[in-house]
CSV table of C-alpha atoms and ligand atoms in Angstrom, one decimal:
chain,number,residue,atom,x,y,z
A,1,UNK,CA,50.8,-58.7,-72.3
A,2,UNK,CA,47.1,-57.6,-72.2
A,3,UNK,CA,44.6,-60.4,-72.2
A,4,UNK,CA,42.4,-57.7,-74.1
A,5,UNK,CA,44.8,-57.2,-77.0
A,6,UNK,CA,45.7,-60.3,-77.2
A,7,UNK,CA,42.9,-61.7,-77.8
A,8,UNK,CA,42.3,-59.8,-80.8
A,9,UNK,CA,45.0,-59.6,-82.7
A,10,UNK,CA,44.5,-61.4,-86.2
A,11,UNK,CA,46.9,-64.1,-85.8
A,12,UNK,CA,44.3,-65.7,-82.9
A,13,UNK,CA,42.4,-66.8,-86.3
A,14,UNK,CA,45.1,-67.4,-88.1
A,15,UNK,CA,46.2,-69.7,-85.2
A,16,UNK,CA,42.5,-71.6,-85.6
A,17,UNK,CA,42.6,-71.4,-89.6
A,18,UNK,CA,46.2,-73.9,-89.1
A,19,UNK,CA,45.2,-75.8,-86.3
A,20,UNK,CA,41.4,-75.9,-85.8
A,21,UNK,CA,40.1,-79.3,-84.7
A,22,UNK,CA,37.0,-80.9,-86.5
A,23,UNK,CA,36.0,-82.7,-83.2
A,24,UNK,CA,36.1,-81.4,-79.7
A,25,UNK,CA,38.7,-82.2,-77.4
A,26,UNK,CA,38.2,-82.5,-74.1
A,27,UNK,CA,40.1,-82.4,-71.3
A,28,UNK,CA,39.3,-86.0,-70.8
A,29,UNK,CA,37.5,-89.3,-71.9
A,30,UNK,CA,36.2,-91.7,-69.8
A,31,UNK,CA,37.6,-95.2,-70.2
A,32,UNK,CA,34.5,-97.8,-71.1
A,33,UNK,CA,34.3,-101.2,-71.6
A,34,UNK,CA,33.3,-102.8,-74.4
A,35,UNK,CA,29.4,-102.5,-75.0
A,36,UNK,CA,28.7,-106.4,-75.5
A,37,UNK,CA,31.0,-107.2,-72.0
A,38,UNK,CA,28.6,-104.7,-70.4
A,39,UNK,CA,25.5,-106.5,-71.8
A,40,UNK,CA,26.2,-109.3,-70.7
A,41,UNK,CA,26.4,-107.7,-66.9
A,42,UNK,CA,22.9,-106.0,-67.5
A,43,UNK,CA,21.7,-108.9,-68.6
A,44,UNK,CA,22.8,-110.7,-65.4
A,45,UNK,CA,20.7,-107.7,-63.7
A,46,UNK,CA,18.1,-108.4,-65.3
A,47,UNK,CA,17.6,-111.9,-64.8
A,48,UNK,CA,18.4,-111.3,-61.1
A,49,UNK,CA,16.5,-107.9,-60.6
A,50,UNK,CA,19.2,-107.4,-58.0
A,51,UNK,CA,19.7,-103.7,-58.4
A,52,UNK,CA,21.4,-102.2,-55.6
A,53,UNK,CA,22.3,-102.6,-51.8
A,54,UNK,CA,25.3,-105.2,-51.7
A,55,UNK,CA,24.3,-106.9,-54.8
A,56,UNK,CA,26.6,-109.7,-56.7
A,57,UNK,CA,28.5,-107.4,-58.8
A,58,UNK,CA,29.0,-105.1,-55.9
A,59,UNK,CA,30.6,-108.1,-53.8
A,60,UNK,CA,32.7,-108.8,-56.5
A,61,UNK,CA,33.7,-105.3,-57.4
A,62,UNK,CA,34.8,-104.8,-53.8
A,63,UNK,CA,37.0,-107.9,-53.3
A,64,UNK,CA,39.0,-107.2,-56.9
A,65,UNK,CA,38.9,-103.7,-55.9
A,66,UNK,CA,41.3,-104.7,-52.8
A,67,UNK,CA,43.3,-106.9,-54.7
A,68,UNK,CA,44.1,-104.5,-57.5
A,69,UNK,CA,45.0,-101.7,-54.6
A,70,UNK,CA,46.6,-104.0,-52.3
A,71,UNK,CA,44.7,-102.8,-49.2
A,72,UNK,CA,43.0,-104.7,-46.7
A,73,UNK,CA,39.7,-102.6,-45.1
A,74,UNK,CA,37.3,-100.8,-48.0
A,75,UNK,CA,34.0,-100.0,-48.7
A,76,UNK,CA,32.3,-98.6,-52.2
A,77,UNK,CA,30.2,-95.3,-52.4
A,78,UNK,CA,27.9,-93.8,-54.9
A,79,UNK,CA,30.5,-91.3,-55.2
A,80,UNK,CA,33.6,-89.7,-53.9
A,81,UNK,CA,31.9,-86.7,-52.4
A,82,UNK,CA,29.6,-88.5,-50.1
A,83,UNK,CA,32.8,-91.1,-49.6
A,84,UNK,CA,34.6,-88.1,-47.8
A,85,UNK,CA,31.6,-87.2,-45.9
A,86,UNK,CA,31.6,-90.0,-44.7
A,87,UNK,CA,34.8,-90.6,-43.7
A,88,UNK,CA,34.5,-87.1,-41.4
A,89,UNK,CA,32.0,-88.9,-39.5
A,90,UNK,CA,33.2,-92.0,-39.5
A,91,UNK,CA,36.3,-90.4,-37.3
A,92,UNK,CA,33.5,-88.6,-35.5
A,93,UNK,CA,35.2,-85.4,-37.0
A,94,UNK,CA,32.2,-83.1,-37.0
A,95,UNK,CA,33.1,-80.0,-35.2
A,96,UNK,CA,35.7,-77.7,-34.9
A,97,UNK,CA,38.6,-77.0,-37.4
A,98,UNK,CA,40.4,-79.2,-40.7
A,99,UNK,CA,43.6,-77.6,-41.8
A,100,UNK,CA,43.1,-78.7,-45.7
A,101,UNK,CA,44.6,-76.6,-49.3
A,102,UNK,CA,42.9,-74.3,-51.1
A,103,UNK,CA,43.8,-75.8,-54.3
A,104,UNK,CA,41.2,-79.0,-55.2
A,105,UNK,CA,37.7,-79.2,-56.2
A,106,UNK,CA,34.9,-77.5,-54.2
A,107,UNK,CA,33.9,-81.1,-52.6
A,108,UNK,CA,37.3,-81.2,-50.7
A,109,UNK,CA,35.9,-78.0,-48.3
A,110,UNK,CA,32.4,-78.4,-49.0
A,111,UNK,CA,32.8,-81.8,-46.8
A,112,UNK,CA,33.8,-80.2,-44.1
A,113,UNK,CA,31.0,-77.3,-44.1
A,114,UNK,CA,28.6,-79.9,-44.7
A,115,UNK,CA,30.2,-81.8,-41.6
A,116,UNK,CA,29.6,-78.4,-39.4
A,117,UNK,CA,33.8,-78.1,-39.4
A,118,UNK,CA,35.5,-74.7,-40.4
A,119,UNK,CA,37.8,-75.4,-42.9
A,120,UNK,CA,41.6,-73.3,-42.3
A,121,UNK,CA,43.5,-72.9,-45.5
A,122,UNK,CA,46.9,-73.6,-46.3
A,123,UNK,CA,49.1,-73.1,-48.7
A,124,UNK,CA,50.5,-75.9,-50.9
A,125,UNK,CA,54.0,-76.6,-52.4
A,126,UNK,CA,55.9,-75.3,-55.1
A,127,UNK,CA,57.0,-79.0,-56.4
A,128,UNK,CA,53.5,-81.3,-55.8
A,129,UNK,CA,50.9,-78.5,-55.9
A,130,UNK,CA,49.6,-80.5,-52.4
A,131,UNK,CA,49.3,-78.8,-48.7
A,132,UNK,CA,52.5,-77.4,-47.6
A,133,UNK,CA,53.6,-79.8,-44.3
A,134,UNK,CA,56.0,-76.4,-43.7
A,135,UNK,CA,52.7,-74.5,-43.0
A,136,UNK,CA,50.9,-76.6,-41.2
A,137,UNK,CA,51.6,-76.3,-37.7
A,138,UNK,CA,51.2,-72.6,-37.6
A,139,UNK,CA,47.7,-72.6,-38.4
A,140,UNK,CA,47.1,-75.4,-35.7
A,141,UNK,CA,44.5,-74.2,-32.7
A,142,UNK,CA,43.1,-75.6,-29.7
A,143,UNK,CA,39.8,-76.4,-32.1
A,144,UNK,CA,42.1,-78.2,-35.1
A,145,UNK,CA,40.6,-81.8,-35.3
A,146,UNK,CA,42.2,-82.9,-38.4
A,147,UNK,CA,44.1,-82.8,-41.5
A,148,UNK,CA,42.7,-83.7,-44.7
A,149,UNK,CA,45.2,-83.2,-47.7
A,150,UNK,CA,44.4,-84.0,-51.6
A,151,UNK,CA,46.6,-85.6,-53.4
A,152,UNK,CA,46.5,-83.2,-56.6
A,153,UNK,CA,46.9,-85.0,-59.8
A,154,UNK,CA,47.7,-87.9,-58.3
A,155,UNK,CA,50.7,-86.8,-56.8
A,156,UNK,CA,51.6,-88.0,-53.4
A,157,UNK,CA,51.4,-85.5,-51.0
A,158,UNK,CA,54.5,-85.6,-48.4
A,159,UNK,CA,53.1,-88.2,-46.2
A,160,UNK,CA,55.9,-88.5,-44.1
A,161,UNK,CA,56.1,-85.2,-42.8
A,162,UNK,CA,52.5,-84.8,-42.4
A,163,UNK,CA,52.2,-87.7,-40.3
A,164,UNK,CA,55.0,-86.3,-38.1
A,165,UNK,CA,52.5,-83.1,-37.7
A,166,UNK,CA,49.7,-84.8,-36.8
A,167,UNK,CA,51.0,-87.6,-34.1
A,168,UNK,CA,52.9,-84.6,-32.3
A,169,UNK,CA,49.6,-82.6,-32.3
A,170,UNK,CA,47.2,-85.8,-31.8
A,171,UNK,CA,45.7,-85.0,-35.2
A,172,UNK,CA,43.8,-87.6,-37.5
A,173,UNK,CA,44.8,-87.4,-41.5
A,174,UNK,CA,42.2,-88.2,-43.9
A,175,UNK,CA,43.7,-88.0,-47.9
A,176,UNK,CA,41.2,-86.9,-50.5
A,177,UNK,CA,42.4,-89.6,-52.9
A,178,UNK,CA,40.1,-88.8,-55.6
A,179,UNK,CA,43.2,-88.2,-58.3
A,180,UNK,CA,45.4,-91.0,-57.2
A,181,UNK,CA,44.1,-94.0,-58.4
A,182,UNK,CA,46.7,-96.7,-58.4
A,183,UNK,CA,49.4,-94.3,-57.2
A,184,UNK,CA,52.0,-96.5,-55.2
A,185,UNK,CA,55.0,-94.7,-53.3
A,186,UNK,CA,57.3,-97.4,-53.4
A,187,UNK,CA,55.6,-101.1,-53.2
A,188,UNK,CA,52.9,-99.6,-50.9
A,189,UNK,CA,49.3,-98.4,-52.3
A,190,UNK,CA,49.3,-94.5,-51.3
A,191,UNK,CA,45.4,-95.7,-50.0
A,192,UNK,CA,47.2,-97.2,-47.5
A,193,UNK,CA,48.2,-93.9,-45.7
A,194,UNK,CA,46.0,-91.9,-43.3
A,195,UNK,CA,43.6,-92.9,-41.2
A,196,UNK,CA,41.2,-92.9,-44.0
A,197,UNK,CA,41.8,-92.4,-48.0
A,198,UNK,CA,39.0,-91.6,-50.0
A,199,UNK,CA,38.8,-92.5,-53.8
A,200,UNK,CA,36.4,-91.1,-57.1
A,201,UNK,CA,35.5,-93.0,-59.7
A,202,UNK,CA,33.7,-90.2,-61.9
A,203,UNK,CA,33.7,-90.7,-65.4
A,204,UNK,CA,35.8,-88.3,-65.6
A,205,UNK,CA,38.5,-90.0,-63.6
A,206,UNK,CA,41.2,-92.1,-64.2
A,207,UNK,CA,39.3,-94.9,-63.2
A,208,UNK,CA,35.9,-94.9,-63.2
A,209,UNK,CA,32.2,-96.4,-62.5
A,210,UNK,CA,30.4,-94.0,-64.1
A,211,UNK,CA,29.6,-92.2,-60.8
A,212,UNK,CA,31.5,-93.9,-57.4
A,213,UNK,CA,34.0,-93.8,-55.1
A,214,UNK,CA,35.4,-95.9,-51.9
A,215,UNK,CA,36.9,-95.5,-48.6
A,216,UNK,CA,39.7,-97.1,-47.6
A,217,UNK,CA,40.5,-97.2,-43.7
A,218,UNK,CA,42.4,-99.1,-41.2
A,219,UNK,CA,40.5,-101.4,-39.4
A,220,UNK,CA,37.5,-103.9,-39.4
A,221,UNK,CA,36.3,-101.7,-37.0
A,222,UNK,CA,36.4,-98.6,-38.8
A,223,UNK,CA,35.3,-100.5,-42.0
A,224,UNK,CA,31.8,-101.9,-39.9
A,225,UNK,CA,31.0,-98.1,-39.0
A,226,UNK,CA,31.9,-97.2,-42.2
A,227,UNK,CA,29.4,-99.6,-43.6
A,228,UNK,CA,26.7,-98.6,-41.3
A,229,UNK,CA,26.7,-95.0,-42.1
A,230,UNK,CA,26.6,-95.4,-45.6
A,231,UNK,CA,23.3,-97.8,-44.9
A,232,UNK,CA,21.4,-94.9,-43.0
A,233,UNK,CA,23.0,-96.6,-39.8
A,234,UNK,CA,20.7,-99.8,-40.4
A,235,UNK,CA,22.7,-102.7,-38.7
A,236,UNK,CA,19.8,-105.4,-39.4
A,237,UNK,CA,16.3,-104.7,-40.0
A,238,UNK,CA,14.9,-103.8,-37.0
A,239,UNK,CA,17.9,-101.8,-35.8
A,240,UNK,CA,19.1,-98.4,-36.5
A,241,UNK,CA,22.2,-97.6,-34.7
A,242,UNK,CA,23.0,-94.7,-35.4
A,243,UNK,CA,21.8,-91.6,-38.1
A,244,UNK,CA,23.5,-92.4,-41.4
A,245,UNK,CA,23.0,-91.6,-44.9
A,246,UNK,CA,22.4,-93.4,-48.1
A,247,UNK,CA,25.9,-94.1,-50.1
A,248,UNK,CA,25.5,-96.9,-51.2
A,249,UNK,CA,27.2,-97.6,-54.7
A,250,UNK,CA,24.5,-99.8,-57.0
A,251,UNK,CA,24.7,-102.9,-59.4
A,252,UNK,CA,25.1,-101.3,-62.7
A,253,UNK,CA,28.0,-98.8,-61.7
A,254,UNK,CA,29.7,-101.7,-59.9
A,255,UNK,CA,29.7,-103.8,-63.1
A,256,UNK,CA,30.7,-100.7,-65.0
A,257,UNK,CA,33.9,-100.7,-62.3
A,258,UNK,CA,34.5,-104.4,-62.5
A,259,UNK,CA,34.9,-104.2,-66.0
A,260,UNK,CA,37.1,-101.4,-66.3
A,261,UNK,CA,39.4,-102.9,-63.2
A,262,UNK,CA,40.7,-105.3,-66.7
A,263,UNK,CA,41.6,-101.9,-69.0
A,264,UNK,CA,43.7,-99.9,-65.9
A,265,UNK,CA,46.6,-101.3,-66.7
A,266,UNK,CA,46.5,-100.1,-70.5
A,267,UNK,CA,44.9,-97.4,-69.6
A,268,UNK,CA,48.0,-95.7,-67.2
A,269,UNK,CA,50.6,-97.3,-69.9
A,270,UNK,CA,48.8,-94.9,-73.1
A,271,UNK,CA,48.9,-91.6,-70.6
A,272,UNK,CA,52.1,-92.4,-69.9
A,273,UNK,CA,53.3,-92.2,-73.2
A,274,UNK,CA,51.6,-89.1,-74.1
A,275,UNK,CA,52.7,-87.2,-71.2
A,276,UNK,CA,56.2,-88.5,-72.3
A,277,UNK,CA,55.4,-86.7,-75.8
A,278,UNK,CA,53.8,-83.4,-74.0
A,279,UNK,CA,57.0,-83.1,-72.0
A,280,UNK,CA,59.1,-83.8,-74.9
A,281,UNK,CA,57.6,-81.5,-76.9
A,282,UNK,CA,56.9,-78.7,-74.1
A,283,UNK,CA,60.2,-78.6,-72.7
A,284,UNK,CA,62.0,-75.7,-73.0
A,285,UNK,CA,60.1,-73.1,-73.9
A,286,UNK,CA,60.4,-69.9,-71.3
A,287,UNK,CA,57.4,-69.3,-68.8
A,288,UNK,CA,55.7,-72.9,-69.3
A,289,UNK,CA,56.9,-75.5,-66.9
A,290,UNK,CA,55.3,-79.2,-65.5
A,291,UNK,CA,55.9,-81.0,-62.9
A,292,UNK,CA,58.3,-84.4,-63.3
A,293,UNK,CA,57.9,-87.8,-62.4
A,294,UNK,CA,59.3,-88.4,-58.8
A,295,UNK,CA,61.7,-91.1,-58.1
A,296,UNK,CA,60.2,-93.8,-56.4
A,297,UNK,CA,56.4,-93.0,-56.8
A,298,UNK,CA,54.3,-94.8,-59.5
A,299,UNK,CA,52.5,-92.6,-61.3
A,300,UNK,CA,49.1,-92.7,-62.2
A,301,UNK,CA,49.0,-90.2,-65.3
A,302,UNK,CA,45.5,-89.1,-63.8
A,303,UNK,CA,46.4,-85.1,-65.5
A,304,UNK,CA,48.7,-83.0,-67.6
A,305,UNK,CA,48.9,-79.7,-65.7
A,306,UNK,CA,51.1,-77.0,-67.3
A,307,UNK,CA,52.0,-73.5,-65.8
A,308,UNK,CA,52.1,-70.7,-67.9
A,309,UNK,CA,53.9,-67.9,-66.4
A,310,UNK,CA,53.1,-65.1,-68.8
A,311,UNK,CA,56.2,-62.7,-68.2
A,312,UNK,CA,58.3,-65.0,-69.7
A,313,UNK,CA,56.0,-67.0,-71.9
A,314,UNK,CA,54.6,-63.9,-73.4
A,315,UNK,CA,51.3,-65.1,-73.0
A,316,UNK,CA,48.8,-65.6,-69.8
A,317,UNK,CA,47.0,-69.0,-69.1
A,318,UNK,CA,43.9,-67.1,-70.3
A,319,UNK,CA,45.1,-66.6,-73.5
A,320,UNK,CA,46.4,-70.1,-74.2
A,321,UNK,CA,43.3,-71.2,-72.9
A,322,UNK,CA,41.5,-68.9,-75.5
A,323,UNK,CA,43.7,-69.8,-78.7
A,324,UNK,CA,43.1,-73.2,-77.8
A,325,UNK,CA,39.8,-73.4,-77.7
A,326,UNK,CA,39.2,-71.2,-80.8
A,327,UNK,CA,41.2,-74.6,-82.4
A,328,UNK,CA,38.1,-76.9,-80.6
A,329,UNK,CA,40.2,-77.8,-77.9
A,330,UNK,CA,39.8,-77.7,-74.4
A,331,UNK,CA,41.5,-78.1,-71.4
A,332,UNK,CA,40.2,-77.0,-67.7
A,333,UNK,CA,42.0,-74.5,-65.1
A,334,UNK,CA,41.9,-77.5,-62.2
A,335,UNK,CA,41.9,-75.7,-59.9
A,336,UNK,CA,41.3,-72.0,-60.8
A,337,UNK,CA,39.2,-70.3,-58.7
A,338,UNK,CA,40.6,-71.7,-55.4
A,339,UNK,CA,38.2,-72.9,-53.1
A,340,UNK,CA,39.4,-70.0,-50.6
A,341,UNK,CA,37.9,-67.3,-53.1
A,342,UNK,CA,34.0,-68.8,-52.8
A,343,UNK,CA,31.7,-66.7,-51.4
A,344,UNK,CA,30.9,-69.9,-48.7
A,345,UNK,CA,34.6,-69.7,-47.6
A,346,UNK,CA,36.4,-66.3,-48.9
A,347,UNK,CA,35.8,-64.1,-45.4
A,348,UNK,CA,37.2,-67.1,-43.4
A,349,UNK,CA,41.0,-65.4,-41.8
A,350,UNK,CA,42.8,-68.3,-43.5
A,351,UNK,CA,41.3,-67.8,-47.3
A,352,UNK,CA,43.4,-64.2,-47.4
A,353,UNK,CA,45.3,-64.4,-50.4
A,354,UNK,CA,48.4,-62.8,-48.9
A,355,UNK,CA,48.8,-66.2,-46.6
A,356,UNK,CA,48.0,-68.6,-49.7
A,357,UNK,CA,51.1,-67.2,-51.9
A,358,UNK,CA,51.8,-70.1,-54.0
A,359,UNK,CA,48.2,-71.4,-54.2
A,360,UNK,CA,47.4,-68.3,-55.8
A,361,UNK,CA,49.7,-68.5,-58.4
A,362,UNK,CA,49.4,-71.8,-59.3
A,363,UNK,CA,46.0,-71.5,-59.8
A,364,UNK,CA,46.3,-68.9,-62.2
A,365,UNK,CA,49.1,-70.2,-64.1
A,366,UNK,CA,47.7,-73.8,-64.0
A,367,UNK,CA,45.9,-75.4,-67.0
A,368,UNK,CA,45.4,-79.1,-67.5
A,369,UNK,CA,45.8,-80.2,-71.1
A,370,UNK,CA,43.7,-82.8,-72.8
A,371,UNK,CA,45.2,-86.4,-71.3
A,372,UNK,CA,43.2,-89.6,-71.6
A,373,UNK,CA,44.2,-93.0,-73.3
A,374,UNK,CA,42.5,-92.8,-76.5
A,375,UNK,CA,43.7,-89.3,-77.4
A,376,UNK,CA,45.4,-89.7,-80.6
A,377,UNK,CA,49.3,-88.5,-80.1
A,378,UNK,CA,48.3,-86.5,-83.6
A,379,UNK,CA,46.5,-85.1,-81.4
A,380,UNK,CA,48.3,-84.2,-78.7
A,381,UNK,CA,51.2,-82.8,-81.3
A,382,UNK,CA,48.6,-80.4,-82.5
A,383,UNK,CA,48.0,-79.4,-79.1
A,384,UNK,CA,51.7,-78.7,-78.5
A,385,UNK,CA,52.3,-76.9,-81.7
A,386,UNK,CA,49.4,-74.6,-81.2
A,387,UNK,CA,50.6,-73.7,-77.7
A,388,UNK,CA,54.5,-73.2,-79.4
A,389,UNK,CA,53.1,-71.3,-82.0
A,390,UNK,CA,50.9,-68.4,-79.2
A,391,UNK,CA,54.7,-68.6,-77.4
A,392,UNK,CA,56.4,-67.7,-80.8
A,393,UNK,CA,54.0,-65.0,-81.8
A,394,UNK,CA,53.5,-63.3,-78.4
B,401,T4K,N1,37.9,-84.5,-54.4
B,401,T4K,C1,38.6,-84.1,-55.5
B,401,T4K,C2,40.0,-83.7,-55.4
B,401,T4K,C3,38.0,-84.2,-56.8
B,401,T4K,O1,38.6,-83.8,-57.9
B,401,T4K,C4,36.6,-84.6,-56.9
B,401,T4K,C5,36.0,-84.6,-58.2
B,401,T4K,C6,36.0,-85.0,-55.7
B,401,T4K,C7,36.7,-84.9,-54.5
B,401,T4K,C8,34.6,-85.5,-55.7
B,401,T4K,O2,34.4,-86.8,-56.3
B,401,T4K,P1,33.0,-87.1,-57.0
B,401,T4K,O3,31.9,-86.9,-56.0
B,401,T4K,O4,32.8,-86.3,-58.2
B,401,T4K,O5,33.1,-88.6,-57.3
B,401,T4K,C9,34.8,-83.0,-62.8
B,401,T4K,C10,34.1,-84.1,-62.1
B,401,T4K,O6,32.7,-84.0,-62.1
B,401,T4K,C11,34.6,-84.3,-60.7
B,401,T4K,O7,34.3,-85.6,-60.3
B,401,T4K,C12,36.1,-84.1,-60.5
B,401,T4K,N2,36.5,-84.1,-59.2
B,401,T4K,C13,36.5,-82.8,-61.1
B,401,T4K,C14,38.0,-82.5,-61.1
B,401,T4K,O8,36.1,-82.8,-62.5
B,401,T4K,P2,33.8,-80.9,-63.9
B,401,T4K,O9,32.7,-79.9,-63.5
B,401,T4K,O10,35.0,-80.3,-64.5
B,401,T4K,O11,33.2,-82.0,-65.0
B,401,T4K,P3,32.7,-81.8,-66.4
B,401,T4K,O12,31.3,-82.3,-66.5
B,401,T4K,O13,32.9,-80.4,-66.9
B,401,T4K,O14,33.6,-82.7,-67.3
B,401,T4K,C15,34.9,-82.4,-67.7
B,401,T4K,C16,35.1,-82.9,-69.2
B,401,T4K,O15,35.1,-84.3,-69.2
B,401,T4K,C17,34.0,-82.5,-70.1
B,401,T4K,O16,34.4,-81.3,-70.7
B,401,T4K,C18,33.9,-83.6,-71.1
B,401,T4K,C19,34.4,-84.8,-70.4
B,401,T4K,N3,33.3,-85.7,-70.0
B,401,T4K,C20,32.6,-85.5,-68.8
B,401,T4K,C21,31.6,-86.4,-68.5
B,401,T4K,C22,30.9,-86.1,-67.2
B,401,T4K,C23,33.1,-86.8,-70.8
B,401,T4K,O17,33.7,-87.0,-71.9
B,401,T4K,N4,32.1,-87.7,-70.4
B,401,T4K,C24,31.4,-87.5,-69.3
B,401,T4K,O18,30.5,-88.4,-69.0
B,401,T4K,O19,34.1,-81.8,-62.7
C-alpha cells in the first residue's frame, strides 16, 4: 500500500478520534528513585562537597555494581559512549579494521572512527537482530583488529560462535553491552564475555544513572589501564603515563545509580509482564512478528521491537508509526537509518546495501513500542488495539 494514500484516508482520524491519548507516550521512562531517598544522597554531597573523581558514592556504586552483575574487574564512566572508546584503547585497538553490524546506535561505529579504525559492516541475524557469526569471517583482512558486536535489545548475541572466529583468527571481542543490563545466559552475567563489555546507563536505559556507563574487562591489569585512561592517564599527581581522557562518572549520577540498583529487580519483573501482554495480544496477526524469549537466557525486557512487514500486514512501519502517533503515542525505529547509510560511513565497500540483506530489512520493518515499568497495561492494550485496528482497515 502507498504510504501517501494511506496516510490520508479518513479513517487515520477516525483511528485518533477512538484511541487518542491525553498524555504522551514515549517509547520509554526512566526509572527514578524516590525524590526524599535522593535528598538525602545530595544532602550527603553537600555536607561533604565531594563532587566527583572517586568520591564515596562512586566507591560504593562500583562495588554493588559488581555484586549485582556478578563480575569481578569494572570501572564506571560518564557514559557508555566514552566507555567504548575507551575500551578500543584500552586493547590498544586504534588502527586498522572492526568487523561490527550496521544495526545499533551511531555510537557503536562512531567509536571506532573516533579511534582512527575503519569500521567493515556485517550483516546480522534473522532470529537476534545481532552480527551474523556466519558472515564474519568473509569480511576478515590482513588489517581486521577486532570484533565489536552489540547485543541489540538485550539479546545475547551468539557468543559461542563468535569466539570461535576470533581465537582462530587472533581477533579481540569487545560487546557493546549498552542494551543488556542484567542479561545472564545461563547463571553467567553476559558482561562476563569478551575481552571487554561495555554498559549505558542513559536515562533512557533499562538501568540508569541519569547519564553513565561501565566497562567490564578481564583482568586487574586491564582494569588499572582502564582506570588510567579514563583519568587523562594521571597515575598520581606528578605522573602522567600515558594520554587519556576525562570519563570519569561523578557523585550525583553515582547516587542516582546506587539508588536505582534497589528498583532493577521490580523494574525487569513489570516489563516482563507487559511484553507478556504485547505478545499475547500481537500474536497472530499477518506481517507483524517479535522476537521470543530464548531458552536459557534471562531476559532483560530492555525493548519491545515489532516488525511490520507490510505485504502481508497491509500496512508499512511508517504508517503504523503515523497512526500511532496521531493517537499521542510514540515509539522509535531503533535502529532505522542503519549506521551503514551515514554520510560518515555510506561509501565504505562494506555499507552496500546488497551485502547487509537482512539489516536492511529489519530496519525498516523494525519499530519499538512503548516498554518501561510504569506504563499502565491500559496502556499498552490501547496500543495494541490501535495497531489491530490499522491491520483491520488496511
Ligand atoms: N551503544 C548502543 C547500542 C546504544 O544504544 C547507546 C545509546 C550507546 C552505545 C551509547 O550510550 P550512551 O553514551 O548514550 O550512554 C537514546 C539515548 O540517548 C541513547 O543513550 C541510546 N543508546 C539510544 C538507543 O536512545 P535518543 O536520541 O533516541 O533519545 P531521546 O532523547 O530521543 O529519548 C527517547 C525517549 O525517551 C524520548 O522520546 C522520551 C524519553 N526520555 C528521554 C530522556 C532523555 C525521557 O522520558 N526522559 C529523558 O530524560 O537516544
Amino acid at each position: 500500500m502507498n504510504s501517501i494514500l494511506f496516510s490520508e484516508r479518513i479513517f487515520m482520524t477516525d483511528i485518533a478520534k477512538k484511541y487518542r491519548l491525553a498524555d504522551p507516550v514515549f517509547v520509554t521512562q526512566p526509572t527514578m528513585p524516590r525524590l526524599d531517598d535522593y535528598q538525602e544522597c545530595l544532602k550527603t554531597i553537600w555536607q561533604s562537597r565531594w563532587l566527583t573523581n572517586d568520591g564515596q558514592f562512586h566507591k560504593e556504586f562500583e562495588l554493588r555494581l559488581k555484586e549485582y552483575l556478578g563480575v569481578e574487574q569494572l570501572n564506571l564512566f560518564v557514559n557508555g559512549t566514552i566507555a567504548l572508546l575507551v575500551a578500543l584503547q584500552a586493547l590498544r585497538i586504534n588502527s586498522g579494521e572492526v568487523i561490527t553490524t550496521p544495526f545499533t546506535f551511531a555510537a557503536t561505529p562512531h567509536v571506532l572512527y573516533w579511534n582512527n579504525i575503519k569500521p567493515v559492516f556485517c550483516d546480522i541475524e534473522e532470529k537476534t537482530f545481532n552480527i551474523d557469526p556466519a558472515k564474519i569471517e568473509g569480511l576478515i583482512s590482513p588489517d581486521t583488529k577486532a570484533i565489536l558486536a552489540v547485543h541489540v535489545y538485550g539479546n545475547p548475541c551468539d557468543v559461542e560462535a563468535i569466539h570461535a572466529i576470533a581465537d582462530r583468527h587472533g581477533l579481540q571481542v569487545i560487546y557493546d553491552a549498552a542494551h543488556a543490563f542484567g542479561v545472564k545466559i545461563g547463571d553467567k552475567s553476559i558482561m562476563n564475555y569478551g575481552d571487554i563489555s561495555a554498559m549505558s546507563f542513559h536515562a533512557t536505559k533499562l538501568f540508569s544513572s541519569i547519564e553513565g556507563g561501565a566497562l567490564v574487562s578481564k583482568t586487574d591489569k586491564q582494569r588499572t589501564r582502564i582506570q588510567f585512561l579514563k583519568n587523562f592517564g594521571i597515575a598520581d599527581a606528578e605522573t602522567v603515563i600515558g594520554p587519556g581522557i576525562n570519563g570519569k562518572m561523578n557523585e550525583f549520577q553515582a547516587s542516582f545509580g546506587l539508588l536505582g540498583l534497589d528498583l532493577i529487580e521490580k523494574e525487569i519483573s513489570d516489563r516482563r509482564e507487559l511484553v507478556e501482554l504485547y505478545r499475547k495480544q500481537l500474536s497472530g496477526i499477518p506481517g507483524l512478528s517479535f522476537l521470543d524469549d530464548v531458552e536459557g537466557v534471562r531476559h532483560n525486557y530492555a525493548y519491545f521491537p515489532i516488525l511490520i512487514d507490510q505485504e502481508a500486514f497491509g500496512a508499512s512501519r511508517d504508517d503504523v508509526f503515523d497512526v500511532l502517533g496521531t493517537c499521542n503515542i510514540f515509539p522509535r525505529k531503533y535502529f532505522y537509518p542503519l549506521c551503514s547509510t551515514y554520510p560518515c560511513y555510506s561509501a565504505l565497500p562494506s555499507s552496500n546495501p546488497q551485502n547487509l540483506p537482512v539489516a536492511t530489512r529489519v530496519s525498516e520493518q523494525v519499530l519499538c513500542l512503548p516498554l518501561y515499568g510504569r506504563l499502565e497495561k491500559k496502556i499498552a492494550e490501547t496500543i495494541c488495539d490501535v495497531i489491530k485496528t490499522v491491520h483491520e482497515q488496511s
